[in-house]
Amino acid sequence: MTAFDPWDPAFLADPYPAYAELRAHGRVQYYEPTNQWLVPHHADVSALLRDRRLGRTYQHRFTHEDFGRTAPPAEHEPFHTLNDHGMLDLEPPDHTRIRRLVSKAFTPRTVEQLRPYVTKLAGELVDRLVAEGGGDLLTDVAEPLPVAVIAEMLGIPESDRAPLRPWSADICGMYELNPPEDVAERAVRASVEFSEYLRELIAERRKNPGDDLISGLIAAHDEGDRLTEQEMISTCVLLLNAGHEATVNATVNGWYALFRNPEQLAALRTDHSLAPRAVEELMRYDTPLQLFERWVLDEIEVDGTTIPRGAEIALLFGSANHDPATFPNPERLDLTRADNPHISFSAGIHYCIGAPLARIELAASMTALLEKAPTLTLAAEPQRKPNFVIRGLEGLRVHTA
């Protein structure tokens, strides 16, 4: 257990050896610093994501007191109001209702119609990078592409998009383990500002609906049921945050992995048709979301260990994606890996609704870089962000010639 330290820079640089130790020690282990039960094996993580005795929330069945938990501080209320009305942190029946209504607006056809826009934008961003002879792949390509795409989907005007990424980053700080109070303060402020902006935009779309996702969410109904205004606000924030955080980090984590595995990069440059399979393998190899939490709503048992109601389980996606029981030679990056049941998009009822869009974005930016920057090289060793749950880089400097 000494190797697992989510605040240690050495662990954050490469957590995968520590995960191997965790898996060797057993199927579940209690971790006192976060008061969580760590689950490192793929089969267990996959099964527990689908186990309805666990939940993303417990408030549909218990009060904080009944569940043996303390209510969050009152000053954090704006963050929790925003977060707790999004489908990521809800359980049936509310989750079922909201996901069904959102799905009416966020259809496969809607996503597929974005493909030409995504491809064009990816090409333009890479053209600019090449014209400059290189730059920061994070800020020049990885960030602007998914932010622009989800903003375009939602119908957020270009002139209003500058705060979206900072708001998202501040809100997502609360998903780290034991976030300090200054992180919570920034998340609360971003929650207030983002919610106020969306409330005004939703009011405008009610008066003047357009061909965008917000207008679709306003119109979505099922047997008279509609999304409340707070549910719409929380859904829009969730779609923005989840719709680009993972894509941004998967892009830079992936290219950094390719630079460190030149034979795989060479194979990809030889055969661009490997891009879709490469996207899946890179998301497995260096997982952008390392951990997903669940509350134990009804007592469970894992490998003879009883985990009581009220406990919290940490499902270690990064470890599960490197489990040799599921992935032969998991520490090897293999862009031809055919059987790749990674769980980077989660599983069960909370499977990522934006996974198809993320795959389109990742493949588009990868293909554009392969075609337009065929000699792309690493210009400087990057620094890891000091985060564990959401794994990414501070930047990724590259040369294009």
Short mmCIF file of N, CA, C and O in Angstrom, two decimals, residues 233-343:
data_model
loop_
_atom_site.label_atom_id
_atom_site.label_comp_id
_atom_site.label_asym_id
_atom_site.label_seq_id
_atom_site.Cartn_x
_atom_site.Cartn_y
_atom_site.Cartn_z
N ILE A 233 -29.50 23.39 -16.73
CA ILE A 233 -28.23 24.05 -16.43
C ILE A 233 -27.17 23.00 -16.06
O ILE A 233 -26.05 23.02 -16.60
N SER A 234 -27.54 22.08 -15.19
CA SER A 234 -26.58 21.05 -14.76
C SER A 234 -26.19 20.15 -15.92
O SER A 234 -25.03 19.73 -16.03
N THR A 235 -27.13 19.85 -16.81
CA THR A 235 -26.83 19.01 -17.98
C THR A 235 -25.86 19.72 -18.91
O THR A 235 -24.90 19.11 -19.40
N CYS A 236 -26.07 21.01 -19.15
CA CYS A 236 -25.18 21.75 -20.03
C CYS A 236 -23.76 21.81 -19.47
O CYS A 236 -22.78 21.63 -20.21
N VAL A 237 -23.65 22.04 -18.17
CA VAL A 237 -22.33 22.07 -17.53
C VAL A 237 -21.67 20.70 -17.61
O VAL A 237 -20.48 20.58 -17.92
N LEU A 238 -22.44 19.65 -17.33
CA LEU A 238 -21.90 18.30 -17.40
C LEU A 238 -21.42 17.98 -18.82
O LEU A 238 -20.33 17.44 -19.01
N LEU A 239 -22.23 18.33 -19.83
CA LEU A 239 -21.84 18.04 -21.20
C LEU A 239 -20.58 18.81 -21.59
O LEU A 239 -19.72 18.29 -22.31
N LEU A 240 -20.44 20.03 -21.09
CA LEU A 240 -19.23 20.79 -21.39
C LEU A 240 -18.03 20.19 -20.67
O LEU A 240 -16.99 19.91 -21.29
N ASN A 241 -18.17 19.97 -19.36
CA ASN A 241 -17.04 19.47 -18.58
C ASN A 241 -16.61 18.08 -19.04
O ASN A 241 -15.45 17.84 -19.37
N ALA A 242 -17.57 17.16 -19.05
CA ALA A 242 -17.25 15.79 -19.45
C ALA A 242 -16.95 15.73 -20.95
O ALA A 242 -16.20 14.86 -21.39
N GLY A 243 -17.54 16.68 -21.71
CA GLY A 243 -17.38 16.67 -23.15
C GLY A 243 -16.04 17.17 -23.63
O GLY A 243 -15.75 17.07 -24.82
N HIS A 244 -15.23 17.74 -22.74
CA HIS A 244 -13.91 18.13 -23.23
C HIS A 244 -12.77 17.77 -22.28
O HIS A 244 -11.65 17.56 -22.75
N GLU A 245 -13.00 17.66 -20.97
CA GLU A 245 -11.90 17.35 -20.06
C GLU A 245 -11.20 16.05 -20.46
O GLU A 245 -9.98 15.99 -20.59
N ALA A 246 -11.99 14.99 -20.65
CA ALA A 246 -11.39 13.70 -21.00
C ALA A 246 -10.73 13.75 -22.37
O ALA A 246 -9.66 13.17 -22.58
N THR A 247 -11.36 14.45 -23.32
CA THR A 247 -10.81 14.52 -24.67
C THR A 247 -9.49 15.29 -24.69
O THR A 247 -8.53 14.88 -25.35
N VAL A 248 -9.44 16.39 -23.97
CA VAL A 248 -8.19 17.18 -23.89
C VAL A 248 -7.07 16.32 -23.33
O VAL A 248 -5.97 16.23 -23.91
N ASN A 249 -7.33 15.65 -22.22
CA ASN A 249 -6.28 14.89 -21.56
C ASN A 249 -5.93 13.63 -22.33
O ASN A 249 -4.76 13.22 -22.36
N ALA A 250 -6.93 13.00 -22.97
CA ALA A 250 -6.64 11.83 -23.79
C ALA A 250 -5.74 12.21 -24.96
O ALA A 250 -4.87 11.43 -25.36
N THR A 251 -5.93 13.40 -25.51
CA THR A 251 -5.11 13.85 -26.64
C THR A 251 -3.64 14.01 -26.23
O THR A 251 -2.74 13.45 -26.88
N VAL A 252 -3.40 14.77 -25.17
CA VAL A 252 -1.99 15.02 -24.80
C VAL A 252 -1.35 13.79 -24.16
O VAL A 252 -0.18 13.48 -24.41
N ASN A 253 -2.10 13.06 -23.32
CA ASN A 253 -1.56 11.81 -22.76
C ASN A 253 -1.19 10.86 -23.90
O ASN A 253 -0.16 10.18 -23.87
N GLY A 254 -2.08 10.80 -24.91
CA GLY A 254 -1.87 9.88 -26.01
C GLY A 254 -0.65 10.23 -26.84
O GLY A 254 0.16 9.36 -27.17
N TRP A 255 -0.51 11.50 -27.20
CA TRP A 255 0.66 11.88 -28.02
C TRP A 255 1.96 11.76 -27.23
O TRP A 255 2.99 11.37 -27.79
N TYR A 256 1.91 12.03 -25.94
CA TYR A 256 3.13 11.84 -25.14
C TYR A 256 3.50 10.36 -25.11
O TYR A 256 4.68 10.00 -25.22
N ALA A 257 2.50 9.49 -25.01
CA ALA A 257 2.76 8.05 -25.05
C ALA A 257 3.35 7.64 -26.41
O ALA A 257 4.26 6.80 -26.48
N LEU A 258 2.84 8.21 -27.49
CA LEU A 258 3.36 7.89 -28.83
C LEU A 258 4.82 8.34 -28.96
O LEU A 258 5.65 7.61 -29.53
N PHE A 259 5.14 9.52 -28.46
CA PHE A 259 6.52 9.98 -28.54
C PHE A 259 7.47 9.06 -27.76
O PHE A 259 8.63 8.91 -28.12
N ARG A 260 6.97 8.45 -26.69
CA ARG A 260 7.80 7.55 -25.88
C ARG A 260 7.80 6.12 -26.43
O ARG A 260 8.51 5.26 -25.90
N ASN A 261 7.00 5.88 -27.47
CA ASN A 261 6.95 4.56 -28.11
C ASN A 261 7.10 4.76 -29.62
O ASN A 261 6.14 4.60 -30.39
N PRO A 262 8.30 5.13 -30.07
CA PRO A 262 8.49 5.55 -31.46
C PRO A 262 8.13 4.48 -32.49
O PRO A 262 7.71 4.82 -33.60
N GLU A 263 8.27 3.20 -32.13
CA GLU A 263 7.92 2.16 -33.10
C GLU A 263 6.42 2.14 -33.37
O GLU A 263 5.97 1.89 -34.49
N GLN A 264 5.63 2.42 -32.34
CA GLN A 264 4.18 2.49 -32.51
C GLN A 264 3.78 3.73 -33.31
O GLN A 264 2.89 3.69 -34.15
N LEU A 265 4.44 4.85 -33.02
CA LEU A 265 4.18 6.07 -33.77
C LEU A 265 4.54 5.88 -35.25
O LEU A 265 3.80 6.32 -36.14
N ALA A 266 5.64 5.19 -35.50
CA ALA A 266 6.04 4.92 -36.89
C ALA A 266 5.00 4.08 -37.61
O ALA A 266 4.67 4.33 -38.77
N ALA A 267 4.46 3.09 -36.91
CA ALA A 267 3.43 2.23 -37.51
C ALA A 267 2.18 3.05 -37.83
O ALA A 267 1.55 2.86 -38.88
N LEU A 268 1.82 3.97 -36.95
CA LEU A 268 0.64 4.81 -37.16
C LEU A 268 0.86 5.75 -38.34
O LEU A 268 -0.05 6.00 -39.13
N ARG A 269 2.08 6.28 -38.45
CA ARG A 269 2.37 7.17 -39.57
C ARG A 269 2.36 6.43 -40.90
O ARG A 269 2.02 6.99 -41.94
N THR A 270 2.71 5.16 -40.86
CA THR A 270 2.69 4.35 -42.08
C THR A 270 1.26 4.01 -42.49
O THR A 270 0.94 3.93 -43.68
N ASP A 271 0.39 3.80 -41.50
CA ASP A 271 -0.99 3.38 -41.77
C ASP A 271 -1.95 4.22 -40.94
O ASP A 271 -2.25 3.91 -39.79
N HIS A 272 -2.44 5.31 -41.54
CA HIS A 272 -3.35 6.22 -40.82
C HIS A 272 -4.68 5.56 -40.48
O HIS A 272 -5.40 6.05 -39.61
N SER A 273 -5.01 4.47 -41.14
CA SER A 273 -6.27 3.80 -40.84
C SER A 273 -6.27 3.17 -39.45
O SER A 273 -7.32 2.75 -38.95
N LEU A 274 -5.10 3.12 -38.81
CA LEU A 274 -5.02 2.62 -37.44
C LEU A 274 -5.58 3.61 -36.43
O LEU A 274 -5.73 3.27 -35.25
N ALA A 275 -5.88 4.84 -36.85
CA ALA A 275 -6.26 5.90 -35.91
C ALA A 275 -7.40 5.52 -34.97
O ALA A 275 -7.28 5.70 -33.74
N PRO A 276 -8.53 4.98 -35.46
CA PRO A 276 -9.61 4.64 -34.51
C PRO A 276 -9.18 3.62 -33.46
O PRO A 276 -9.52 3.76 -32.27
N ARG A 277 -8.43 2.60 -33.88
CA ARG A 277 -7.96 1.60 -32.91
C ARG A 277 -6.91 2.21 -31.98
O ARG A 277 -6.86 1.88 -30.79
N ALA A 278 -6.09 3.12 -32.51
CA ALA A 278 -5.09 3.79 -31.69
C ALA A 278 -5.75 4.62 -30.60
O ALA A 278 -5.27 4.68 -29.46
N VAL A 279 -6.85 5.28 -30.93
CA VAL A 279 -7.59 6.07 -29.93
C VAL A 279 -7.98 5.19 -28.76
O VAL A 279 -7.81 5.57 -27.58
N GLU A 280 -8.52 4.01 -29.03
CA GLU A 280 -8.95 3.11 -27.96
C GLU A 280 -7.76 2.66 -27.12
O GLU A 280 -7.82 2.65 -25.88
N GLU A 281 -6.66 2.30 -27.77
CA GLU A 281 -5.50 1.81 -27.04
C GLU A 281 -4.85 2.91 -26.21
O GLU A 281 -4.42 2.67 -25.07
N LEU A 282 -4.79 4.12 -26.73
CA LEU A 282 -4.19 5.22 -25.97
C LEU A 282 -5.04 5.60 -24.77
O LEU A 282 -4.50 5.97 -23.72
N MET A 283 -6.36 5.51 -24.89
CA MET A 283 -7.22 5.77 -23.74
C MET A 283 -7.04 4.69 -22.67
O MET A 283 -7.17 4.96 -21.48
N ARG A 284 -6.77 3.48 -23.09
CA ARG A 284 -6.48 2.40 -22.13
C ARG A 284 -5.12 2.60 -21.49
O ARG A 284 -4.95 2.51 -20.27
N TYR A 285 -4.13 2.92 -22.31
CA TYR A 285 -2.73 2.93 -21.89
C TYR A 285 -2.45 4.00 -20.85
O TYR A 285 -1.72 3.76 -19.88
N ASP A 286 -2.99 5.19 -21.05
CA ASP A 286 -2.81 6.26 -20.05
C ASP A 286 -4.16 6.95 -19.86
O ASP A 286 -4.48 7.94 -20.50
N THR A 287 -4.94 6.38 -18.97
CA THR A 287 -6.36 6.68 -18.81
C THR A 287 -6.59 8.11 -18.30
O THR A 287 -6.03 8.49 -17.26
N PRO A 288 -7.39 8.92 -19.00
CA PRO A 288 -7.59 10.31 -18.56
C PRO A 288 -8.39 10.46 -17.27
O PRO A 288 -8.20 11.42 -16.54
N LEU A 289 -9.29 9.51 -16.99
CA LEU A 289 -10.02 9.52 -15.71
C LEU A 289 -9.59 8.28 -14.94
O LEU A 289 -9.94 7.16 -15.29
N GLN A 290 -8.81 8.49 -13.88
CA GLN A 290 -8.17 7.37 -13.20
C GLN A 290 -9.06 6.70 -12.16
O GLN A 290 -8.84 5.54 -11.81
N LEU A 291 -10.06 7.40 -11.68
CA LEU A 291 -10.85 6.88 -10.56
C LEU A 291 -12.29 7.34 -10.69
O LEU A 291 -12.55 8.47 -11.11
N PHE A 292 -13.20 6.46 -10.33
CA PHE A 292 -14.63 6.80 -10.30
C PHE A 292 -15.18 6.26 -8.98
O PHE A 292 -14.92 5.11 -8.63
N GLU A 293 -15.95 7.09 -8.28
CA GLU A 293 -16.39 6.72 -6.93
C GLU A 293 -17.84 6.23 -6.91
O GLU A 293 -18.65 6.64 -7.73
N ARG A 294 -18.11 5.36 -5.95
CA ARG A 294 -19.47 4.86 -5.72
C ARG A 294 -19.71 4.76 -4.21
O ARG A 294 -18.81 4.39 -3.45
N TRP A 295 -20.95 5.06 -3.81
CA TRP A 295 -21.37 4.84 -2.43
C TRP A 295 -21.98 3.45 -2.30
O TRP A 295 -22.68 2.99 -3.20
N VAL A 296 -21.74 2.82 -1.17
CA VAL A 296 -22.31 1.50 -0.91
C VAL A 296 -23.69 1.71 -0.28
O VAL A 296 -23.81 2.08 0.89
N LEU A 297 -24.74 1.46 -1.05
CA LEU A 297 -26.11 1.66 -0.59
C LEU A 297 -26.62 0.46 0.20
O LEU A 297 -27.45 0.60 1.10
N ASP A 298 -26.16 -0.72 -0.17
CA ASP A 298 -26.48 -1.96 0.53
C ASP A 298 -25.19 -2.77 0.65
O ASP A 298 -24.43 -2.87 -0.32
N GLU A 299 -24.97 -3.33 1.80
CA GLU A 299 -23.74 -4.07 2.09
C GLU A 299 -23.37 -5.03 0.96
O GLU A 299 -24.22 -5.73 0.40
N ILE A 300 -22.09 -5.04 0.59
CA ILE A 300 -21.60 -5.96 -0.43
C ILE A 300 -20.40 -6.72 0.11
O ILE A 300 -19.83 -6.36 1.15
N GLU A 301 -20.02 -7.76 -0.62
CA GLU A 301 -18.83 -8.53 -0.26
C GLU A 301 -17.96 -8.66 -1.50
O GLU A 301 -18.44 -8.99 -2.58
N VAL A 302 -16.67 -8.40 -1.34
CA VAL A 302 -15.70 -8.56 -2.41
C VAL A 302 -14.57 -9.45 -1.91
O VAL A 302 -13.86 -9.08 -0.97
N ASP A 303 -14.45 -10.62 -2.51
CA ASP A 303 -13.37 -11.55 -2.17
C ASP A 303 -13.31 -11.83 -0.66
O ASP A 303 -12.24 -11.84 -0.06
N GLY A 304 -14.47 -12.02 -0.06
CA GLY A 304 -14.52 -12.35 1.36
C GLY A 304 -14.49 -11.16 2.29
O GLY A 304 -14.62 -11.32 3.51
N THR A 305 -14.32 -9.96 1.76
CA THR A 305 -14.30 -8.74 2.57
C THR A 305 -15.67 -8.07 2.51
O THR A 305 -16.16 -7.75 1.42
N THR A 306 -16.29 -7.87 3.67
CA THR A 306 -17.58 -7.20 3.73
C THR A 306 -17.37 -5.69 3.75
O THR A 306 -16.62 -5.16 4.57
N ILE A 307 -18.04 -5.00 2.83
CA ILE A 307 -17.97 -3.54 2.77
C ILE A 307 -19.34 -3.01 3.16
O ILE A 307 -20.34 -3.29 2.48
N PRO A 308 -19.43 -2.29 4.27
CA PRO A 308 -20.75 -1.95 4.82
C PRO A 308 -21.44 -0.81 4.09
O PRO A 308 -20.81 -0.02 3.39
N ARG A 309 -22.74 -0.75 4.28
CA ARG A 309 -23.51 0.40 3.80
C ARG A 309 -22.91 1.68 4.38
O ARG A 309 -22.52 1.73 5.56
N GLY A 310 -22.82 2.72 3.56
CA GLY A 310 -22.26 3.99 4.00
C GLY A 310 -20.80 4.17 3.63
O GLY A 310 -20.28 5.28 3.72
N ALA A 311 -20.15 3.09 3.19
CA ALA A 311 -18.75 3.19 2.77
C ALA A 311 -18.67 3.77 1.36
O ALA A 311 -19.66 3.81 0.62
N GLU A 312 -17.48 4.21 0.99
CA GLU A 312 -17.24 4.73 -0.35
C GLU A 312 -16.20 3.85 -1.04
O GLU A 312 -15.17 3.50 -0.44
N ILE A 313 -16.48 3.51 -2.29
CA ILE A 313 -15.59 2.66 -3.07
C ILE A 313 -14.94 3.51 -4.16
O ILE A 313 -15.60 4.31 -4.81
N ALA A 314 -13.63 3.33 -4.32
CA ALA A 314 -12.88 3.98 -5.40
C ALA A 314 -12.56 2.95 -6.46
O ALA A 314 -11.74 2.05 -6.24
N LEU A 315 -13.22 3.04 -7.59
CA LEU A 315 -13.00 2.12 -8.70
C LEU A 315 -11.85 2.69 -9.53
O LEU A 315 -11.96 3.76 -10.13
N LEU A 316 -10.73 1.97 -9.54
CA LEU A 316 -9.50 2.47 -10.14
C LEU A 316 -9.46 2.11 -11.63
O LEU A 316 -8.98 1.05 -12.03
N PHE A 317 -9.95 3.03 -12.46
CA PHE A 317 -9.99 2.79 -13.91
C PHE A 317 -8.59 2.57 -14.48
O PHE A 317 -8.39 1.71 -15.34
N GLY A 318 -7.63 3.39 -14.04
CA GLY A 318 -6.27 3.26 -14.57
C GLY A 318 -5.68 1.90 -14.28
O GLY A 318 -5.00 1.30 -15.13
N SER A 319 -5.92 1.38 -13.10
CA SER A 319 -5.44 0.05 -12.74
C SER A 319 -6.19 -1.02 -13.52
O SER A 319 -5.58 -1.96 -14.06
N ALA A 320 -7.51 -0.90 -13.61
CA ALA A 320 -8.31 -1.89 -14.34
C ALA A 320 -7.86 -1.99 -15.79
O ALA A 320 -7.81 -3.08 -16.37
N ASN A 321 -7.49 -0.85 -16.38
CA ASN A 321 -7.07 -0.83 -17.78
C ASN A 321 -5.67 -1.40 -17.99
O ASN A 321 -5.22 -1.54 -19.13
N HIS A 322 -4.99 -1.73 -16.89
CA HIS A 322 -3.66 -2.35 -16.98
C HIS A 322 -3.65 -3.72 -16.31
O HIS A 322 -2.58 -4.24 -15.97
N ASP A 323 -4.81 -4.32 -16.16
CA ASP A 323 -4.92 -5.61 -15.50
C ASP A 323 -4.53 -6.72 -16.48
O ASP A 323 -5.20 -6.92 -17.50
N PRO A 324 -3.45 -7.47 -16.19
CA PRO A 324 -3.01 -8.51 -17.14
C PRO A 324 -4.01 -9.65 -17.28
O PRO A 324 -3.93 -10.42 -18.25
N ALA A 325 -4.95 -9.76 -16.35
CA ALA A 325 -5.98 -10.80 -16.48
C ALA A 325 -6.92 -10.49 -17.65
O ALA A 325 -7.59 -11.39 -18.16
N THR A 326 -6.97 -9.22 -18.07
CA THR A 326 -7.85 -8.80 -19.16
C THR A 326 -7.06 -8.38 -20.40
O THR A 326 -7.49 -8.63 -21.53
N PHE A 327 -5.90 -7.76 -20.18
CA PHE A 327 -5.11 -7.22 -21.28
C PHE A 327 -3.74 -7.89 -21.31
O PHE A 327 -2.90 -7.60 -20.43
N PRO A 328 -3.45 -8.75 -22.27
CA PRO A 328 -2.10 -9.33 -22.37
C PRO A 328 -1.06 -8.23 -22.54
O PRO A 328 -1.27 -7.26 -23.29
N ASN A 329 0.05 -8.36 -21.82
CA ASN A 329 1.13 -7.36 -21.88
C ASN A 329 0.58 -5.94 -21.72
O ASN A 329 0.74 -5.08 -22.59
N PRO A 330 -0.09 -5.66 -20.60
CA PRO A 330 -0.79 -4.37 -20.48
C PRO A 330 0.13 -3.16 -20.47
O PRO A 330 -0.30 -2.07 -20.82
N GLU A 331 1.40 -3.34 -20.07
CA GLU A 331 2.31 -2.20 -20.03
C GLU A 331 2.88 -1.87 -21.41
O GLU A 331 3.62 -0.90 -21.56
N ARG A 332 2.55 -2.69 -22.40
CA ARG A 332 3.00 -2.44 -23.77
C ARG A 332 1.93 -1.68 -24.54
O ARG A 332 0.77 -2.08 -24.56
N LEU A 333 2.32 -0.57 -25.15
CA LEU A 333 1.42 0.16 -26.04
C LEU A 333 1.35 -0.60 -27.35
O LEU A 333 2.36 -0.81 -28.02
N ASP A 334 0.16 -1.03 -27.71
CA ASP A 334 -0.03 -1.85 -28.91
C ASP A 334 -1.23 -1.30 -29.69
O ASP A 334 -2.38 -1.59 -29.37
N LEU A 335 -0.93 -0.52 -30.73
CA LEU A 335 -2.00 0.13 -31.50
C LEU A 335 -2.78 -0.86 -32.35
O LEU A 335 -3.82 -0.48 -32.93
N THR A 336 -2.32 -2.10 -32.43
CA THR A 336 -3.08 -3.12 -33.17
C THR A 336 -3.91 -4.00 -32.23
O THR A 336 -4.50 -4.98 -32.68
N ARG A 337 -3.94 -3.65 -30.95
CA ARG A 337 -4.68 -4.46 -29.98
C ARG A 337 -6.15 -4.56 -30.41
O ARG A 337 -6.86 -3.58 -30.49
N ALA A 338 -6.57 -5.78 -30.68
CA ALA A 338 -7.92 -6.00 -31.23
C ALA A 338 -8.97 -6.10 -30.13
O ALA A 338 -10.04 -5.50 -30.21
N ASP A 339 -8.68 -6.86 -29.10
CA ASP A 339 -9.62 -7.05 -28.00
C ASP A 339 -9.28 -6.04 -26.91
O ASP A 339 -8.31 -6.23 -26.18
N ASN A 340 -10.05 -4.97 -26.81
CA ASN A 340 -9.68 -3.86 -25.93
C ASN A 340 -10.89 -3.36 -25.13
O ASN A 340 -11.42 -2.28 -25.39
N PRO A 341 -11.34 -4.15 -24.15
CA PRO A 341 -12.52 -3.74 -23.36
C PRO A 341 -12.18 -2.75 -22.24
O PRO A 341 -12.53 -2.94 -21.08
N HIS A 342 -11.46 -1.67 -22.61
CA HIS A 342 -11.12 -0.67 -21.59
C HIS A 342 -12.40 -0.04 -21.05
O HIS A 342 -13.45 -0.04 -21.70
N ILE A 343 -12.29 0.53 -19.85
CA ILE A 343 -13.47 1.12 -19.22
C ILE A 343 -13.28 2.63 -19.02
O ILE A 343 -13.83 3.22 -18.08
#
